[in-house]
Amino acid sequence: IPASLSSSAVVTTLFATPSVPVLTSTANSVIAQAVAGCEYSLDGTVWQDSNVFAGLAPATPYTVYMRVKATAVLPACCKA
């Protein structure tokens, strides 16, 4: 009887999708909840390390994006 073949694999999650940011605001600023390893944007194109957006127009809707920052071997990922 031949021996049966077996194999195994280890799955590693490289990036988890960040959760939707929790926001606080004042008349002219928005602060997204800081998440380690993430970066933030108001337009989904220009990204910053800071979770604070100041000097905004009052009574204007804004969308805050966050994503996992790029590393030396992997690109930035998963806009939320």
mmCIF file with all atom_site columns, C-alpha atoms in Angstrom:
data_model
loop_
_atom_site.group_PDB
_atom_site.id
_atom_site.type_symbol
_atom_site.label_atom_id
_atom_site.label_alt_id
_atom_site.label_comp_id
_atom_site.label_asym_id
_atom_site.label_entity_id
_atom_site.label_seq_id
_atom_site.pdbx_PDB_ins_code
_atom_site.Cartn_x
_atom_site.Cartn_y
_atom_site.Cartn_z
_atom_site.occupancy
_atom_site.B_iso_or_equiv
_atom_site.pdbx_formal_charge
_atom_site.auth_seq_id
_atom_site.auth_comp_id
_atom_site.auth_asym_id
_atom_site.auth_atom_id
_atom_site.pdbx_PDB_model_num
ATOM 1  C CA . ILE A 1 1  ? 0.000   0.000  0.000  1.00 0.00 ? 1  ILE A CA 1
ATOM 2  C CA . PRO A 1 2  ? 1.556   3.294  -1.045 1.00 0.00 ? 2  PRO A CA 1
ATOM 3  C CA . ALA A 1 3  ? 1.943   6.017  1.569  1.00 0.00 ? 3  ALA A CA 1
ATOM 4  C CA . SER A 1 4  ? -0.589  8.811  1.316  1.00 0.00 ? 4  SER A CA 1
ATOM 5  C CA . LEU A 1 5  ? 0.576   12.256 0.369  1.00 0.00 ? 5  LEU A CA 1
ATOM 6  C CA . SER A 1 6  ? -0.155  15.144 2.647  1.00 0.00 ? 6  SER A CA 1
ATOM 7  C CA . SER A 1 7  ? 0.612   18.802 2.615  1.00 0.00 ? 7  SER A CA 1
ATOM 8  C CA . SER A 1 8  ? -0.023  21.779 4.786  1.00 0.00 ? 8  SER A CA 1
ATOM 9  C CA . ALA A 1 9  ? 0.019   25.502 4.323  1.00 0.00 ? 9  ALA A CA 1
ATOM 10 C CA . VAL A 1 10 ? 0.283   28.469 6.618  1.00 0.00 ? 10 VAL A CA 1
ATOM 11 C CA . VAL A 1 11 ? -1.845  31.445 5.619  1.00 0.00 ? 11 VAL A CA 1
ATOM 12 C CA . THR A 1 12 ? -0.623  34.815 6.785  1.00 0.00 ? 12 THR A CA 1
ATOM 13 C CA . THR A 1 13 ? -2.777  37.919 6.511  1.00 0.00 ? 13 THR A CA 1
ATOM 14 C CA . LEU A 1 14 ? -0.552  40.663 5.167  1.00 0.00 ? 14 LEU A CA 1
ATOM 15 C CA . PHE A 1 15 ? -3.067  43.489 5.428  1.00 0.00 ? 15 PHE A CA 1
ATOM 16 C CA . ALA A 1 16 ? -6.387  43.591 7.205  1.00 0.00 ? 16 ALA A CA 1
ATOM 17 C CA . THR A 1 17 ? -8.941  46.085 5.963  1.00 0.00 ? 17 THR A CA 1
ATOM 18 C CA . PRO A 1 18 ? -8.980  48.942 8.450  1.00 0.00 ? 18 PRO A CA 1
ATOM 19 C CA . SER A 1 19 ? -12.251 49.678 10.160 1.00 0.00 ? 19 SER A CA 1
ATOM 20 C CA . VAL A 1 20 ? -14.214 52.807 9.318  1.00 0.00 ? 20 VAL A CA 1
ATOM 21 C CA . PRO A 1 21 ? -12.600 55.694 11.180 1.00 0.00 ? 21 PRO A CA 1
ATOM 22 C CA . VAL A 1 22 ? -14.324 57.166 14.210 1.00 0.00 ? 22 VAL A CA 1
ATOM 23 C CA . LEU A 1 23 ? -14.419 60.931 13.748 1.00 0.00 ? 23 LEU A CA 1
ATOM 24 C CA . THR A 1 24 ? -14.648 63.948 16.016 1.00 0.00 ? 24 THR A CA 1
ATOM 25 C CA . SER A 1 25 ? -15.025 67.451 14.690 1.00 0.00 ? 25 SER A CA 1
ATOM 26 C CA . THR A 1 26 ? -15.062 71.136 15.522 1.00 0.00 ? 26 THR A CA 1
ATOM 27 C CA . ALA A 1 27 ? -16.243 74.052 13.416 1.00 0.00 ? 27 ALA A CA 1
ATOM 28 C CA . ASN A 1 28 ? -13.192 73.816 11.128 1.00 0.00 ? 28 ASN A CA 1
ATOM 29 C CA . SER A 1 29 ? -11.385 70.537 11.860 1.00 0.00 ? 29 SER A CA 1
ATOM 30 C CA . VAL A 1 30 ? -11.864 66.788 11.805 1.00 0.00 ? 30 VAL A CA 1
ATOM 31 C CA . ILE A 1 31 ? -9.902  64.251 13.814 1.00 0.00 ? 31 ILE A CA 1
ATOM 32 C CA . ALA A 1 32 ? -10.033 60.601 12.778 1.00 0.00 ? 32 ALA A CA 1
ATOM 33 C CA . GLN A 1 33 ? -9.371  57.966 15.415 1.00 0.00 ? 33 GLN A CA 1
ATOM 34 C CA . ALA A 1 34 ? -5.670  57.156 15.173 1.00 0.00 ? 34 ALA A CA 1
ATOM 35 C CA . VAL A 1 35 ? -4.899  53.609 14.040 1.00 0.00 ? 35 VAL A CA 1
ATOM 36 C CA . ALA A 1 36 ? -1.301  52.373 14.177 1.00 0.00 ? 36 ALA A CA 1
ATOM 37 C CA . GLY A 1 37 ? 0.160   51.778 10.721 1.00 0.00 ? 37 GLY A CA 1
ATOM 38 C CA . CYS A 1 38 ? -2.490  53.772 8.847  1.00 0.00 ? 38 CYS A CA 1
ATOM 39 C CA . GLU A 1 39 ? -2.503  57.009 6.873  1.00 0.00 ? 39 GLU A CA 1
ATOM 40 C CA . TYR A 1 40 ? -5.339  59.436 6.148  1.00 0.00 ? 40 TYR A CA 1
ATOM 41 C CA . SER A 1 41 ? -6.768  61.475 3.268  1.00 0.00 ? 41 SER A CA 1
ATOM 42 C CA . LEU A 1 42 ? -9.666  63.777 2.440  1.00 0.00 ? 42 LEU A CA 1
ATOM 43 C CA . ASP A 1 43 ? -9.615  63.010 -1.278 1.00 0.00 ? 43 ASP A CA 1
ATOM 44 C CA . GLY A 1 44 ? -8.286  59.430 -1.501 1.00 0.00 ? 44 GLY A CA 1
ATOM 45 C CA . THR A 1 45 ? -5.266  60.674 -3.469 1.00 0.00 ? 45 THR A CA 1
ATOM 46 C CA . VAL A 1 46 ? -3.077  62.786 -1.175 1.00 0.00 ? 46 VAL A CA 1
ATOM 47 C CA . TRP A 1 47 ? -2.215  60.831 1.998  1.00 0.00 ? 47 TRP A CA 1
ATOM 48 C CA . GLN A 1 48 ? -0.797  62.042 5.304  1.00 0.00 ? 48 GLN A CA 1
ATOM 49 C CA . ASP A 1 49 ? 0.416   60.397 8.486  1.00 0.00 ? 49 ASP A CA 1
ATOM 50 C CA . SER A 1 50 ? -1.557  62.785 10.679 1.00 0.00 ? 50 SER A CA 1
ATOM 51 C CA . ASN A 1 51 ? -5.148  61.902 11.569 1.00 0.00 ? 51 ASN A CA 1
ATOM 52 C CA . VAL A 1 52 ? -5.974  65.616 12.014 1.00 0.00 ? 52 VAL A CA 1
ATOM 53 C CA . PHE A 1 53 ? -7.444  67.802 9.268  1.00 0.00 ? 53 PHE A CA 1
ATOM 54 C CA . ALA A 1 54 ? -7.565  71.492 10.214 1.00 0.00 ? 54 ALA A CA 1
ATOM 55 C CA . GLY A 1 55 ? -8.521  74.684 8.408  1.00 0.00 ? 55 GLY A CA 1
ATOM 56 C CA . LEU A 1 56 ? -11.633 73.153 6.833  1.00 0.00 ? 56 LEU A CA 1
ATOM 57 C CA . ALA A 1 57 ? -14.622 75.167 5.667  1.00 0.00 ? 57 ALA A CA 1
ATOM 58 C CA . PRO A 1 58 ? -17.407 75.208 8.276  1.00 0.00 ? 58 PRO A CA 1
ATOM 59 C CA . ALA A 1 59 ? -20.682 73.407 7.450  1.00 0.00 ? 59 ALA A CA 1
ATOM 60 C CA . THR A 1 60 ? -19.040 71.563 4.535  1.00 0.00 ? 60 THR A CA 1
ATOM 61 C CA . PRO A 1 61 ? -19.260 67.777 4.170  1.00 0.00 ? 61 PRO A CA 1
ATOM 62 C CA . TYR A 1 62 ? -15.948 65.920 3.954  1.00 0.00 ? 62 TYR A CA 1
ATOM 63 C CA . THR A 1 63 ? -15.094 62.261 3.433  1.00 0.00 ? 63 THR A CA 1
ATOM 64 C CA . VAL A 1 64 ? -12.186 60.932 5.465  1.00 0.00 ? 64 VAL A CA 1
ATOM 65 C CA . TYR A 1 65 ? -10.313 57.951 4.029  1.00 0.00 ? 65 TYR A CA 1
ATOM 66 C CA . MET A 1 66 ? -7.785  55.783 5.803  1.00 0.00 ? 66 MET A CA 1
ATOM 67 C CA . ARG A 1 67 ? -5.649  52.901 4.648  1.00 0.00 ? 67 ARG A CA 1
ATOM 68 C CA . VAL A 1 68 ? -2.774  50.732 5.814  1.00 0.00 ? 68 VAL A CA 1
ATOM 69 C CA . LYS A 1 69 ? 0.525   52.452 5.007  1.00 0.00 ? 69 LYS A CA 1
ATOM 70 C CA . ALA A 1 70 ? 2.983   50.980 2.537  1.00 0.00 ? 70 ALA A CA 1
ATOM 71 C CA . THR A 1 71 ? 5.930   49.012 3.880  1.00 0.00 ? 71 THR A CA 1
ATOM 72 C CA . ALA A 1 72 ? 9.322   48.259 2.392  1.00 0.00 ? 72 ALA A CA 1
ATOM 73 C CA . VAL A 1 73 ? 7.896   45.201 0.631  1.00 0.00 ? 73 VAL A CA 1
ATOM 74 C CA . LEU A 1 74 ? 4.145   45.857 0.239  1.00 0.00 ? 74 LEU A CA 1
ATOM 75 C CA . PRO A 1 75 ? 2.135   48.752 -1.210 1.00 0.00 ? 75 PRO A CA 1
ATOM 76 C CA . ALA A 1 76 ? -0.471  50.726 0.705  1.00 0.00 ? 76 ALA A CA 1
ATOM 77 C CA . CYS A 1 77 ? -3.743  48.886 0.874  1.00 0.00 ? 77 CYS A CA 1
ATOM 78 C CA . CYS A 1 78 ? -7.441  48.885 1.370  1.00 0.00 ? 78 CYS A CA 1
ATOM 79 C CA . LYS A 1 79 ? -8.988  52.312 1.435  1.00 0.00 ? 79 LYS A CA 1
ATOM 80 C CA . ALA A 1 80 ? -11.780 52.553 3.992  1.00 0.00 ? 80 ALA A CA 1
#
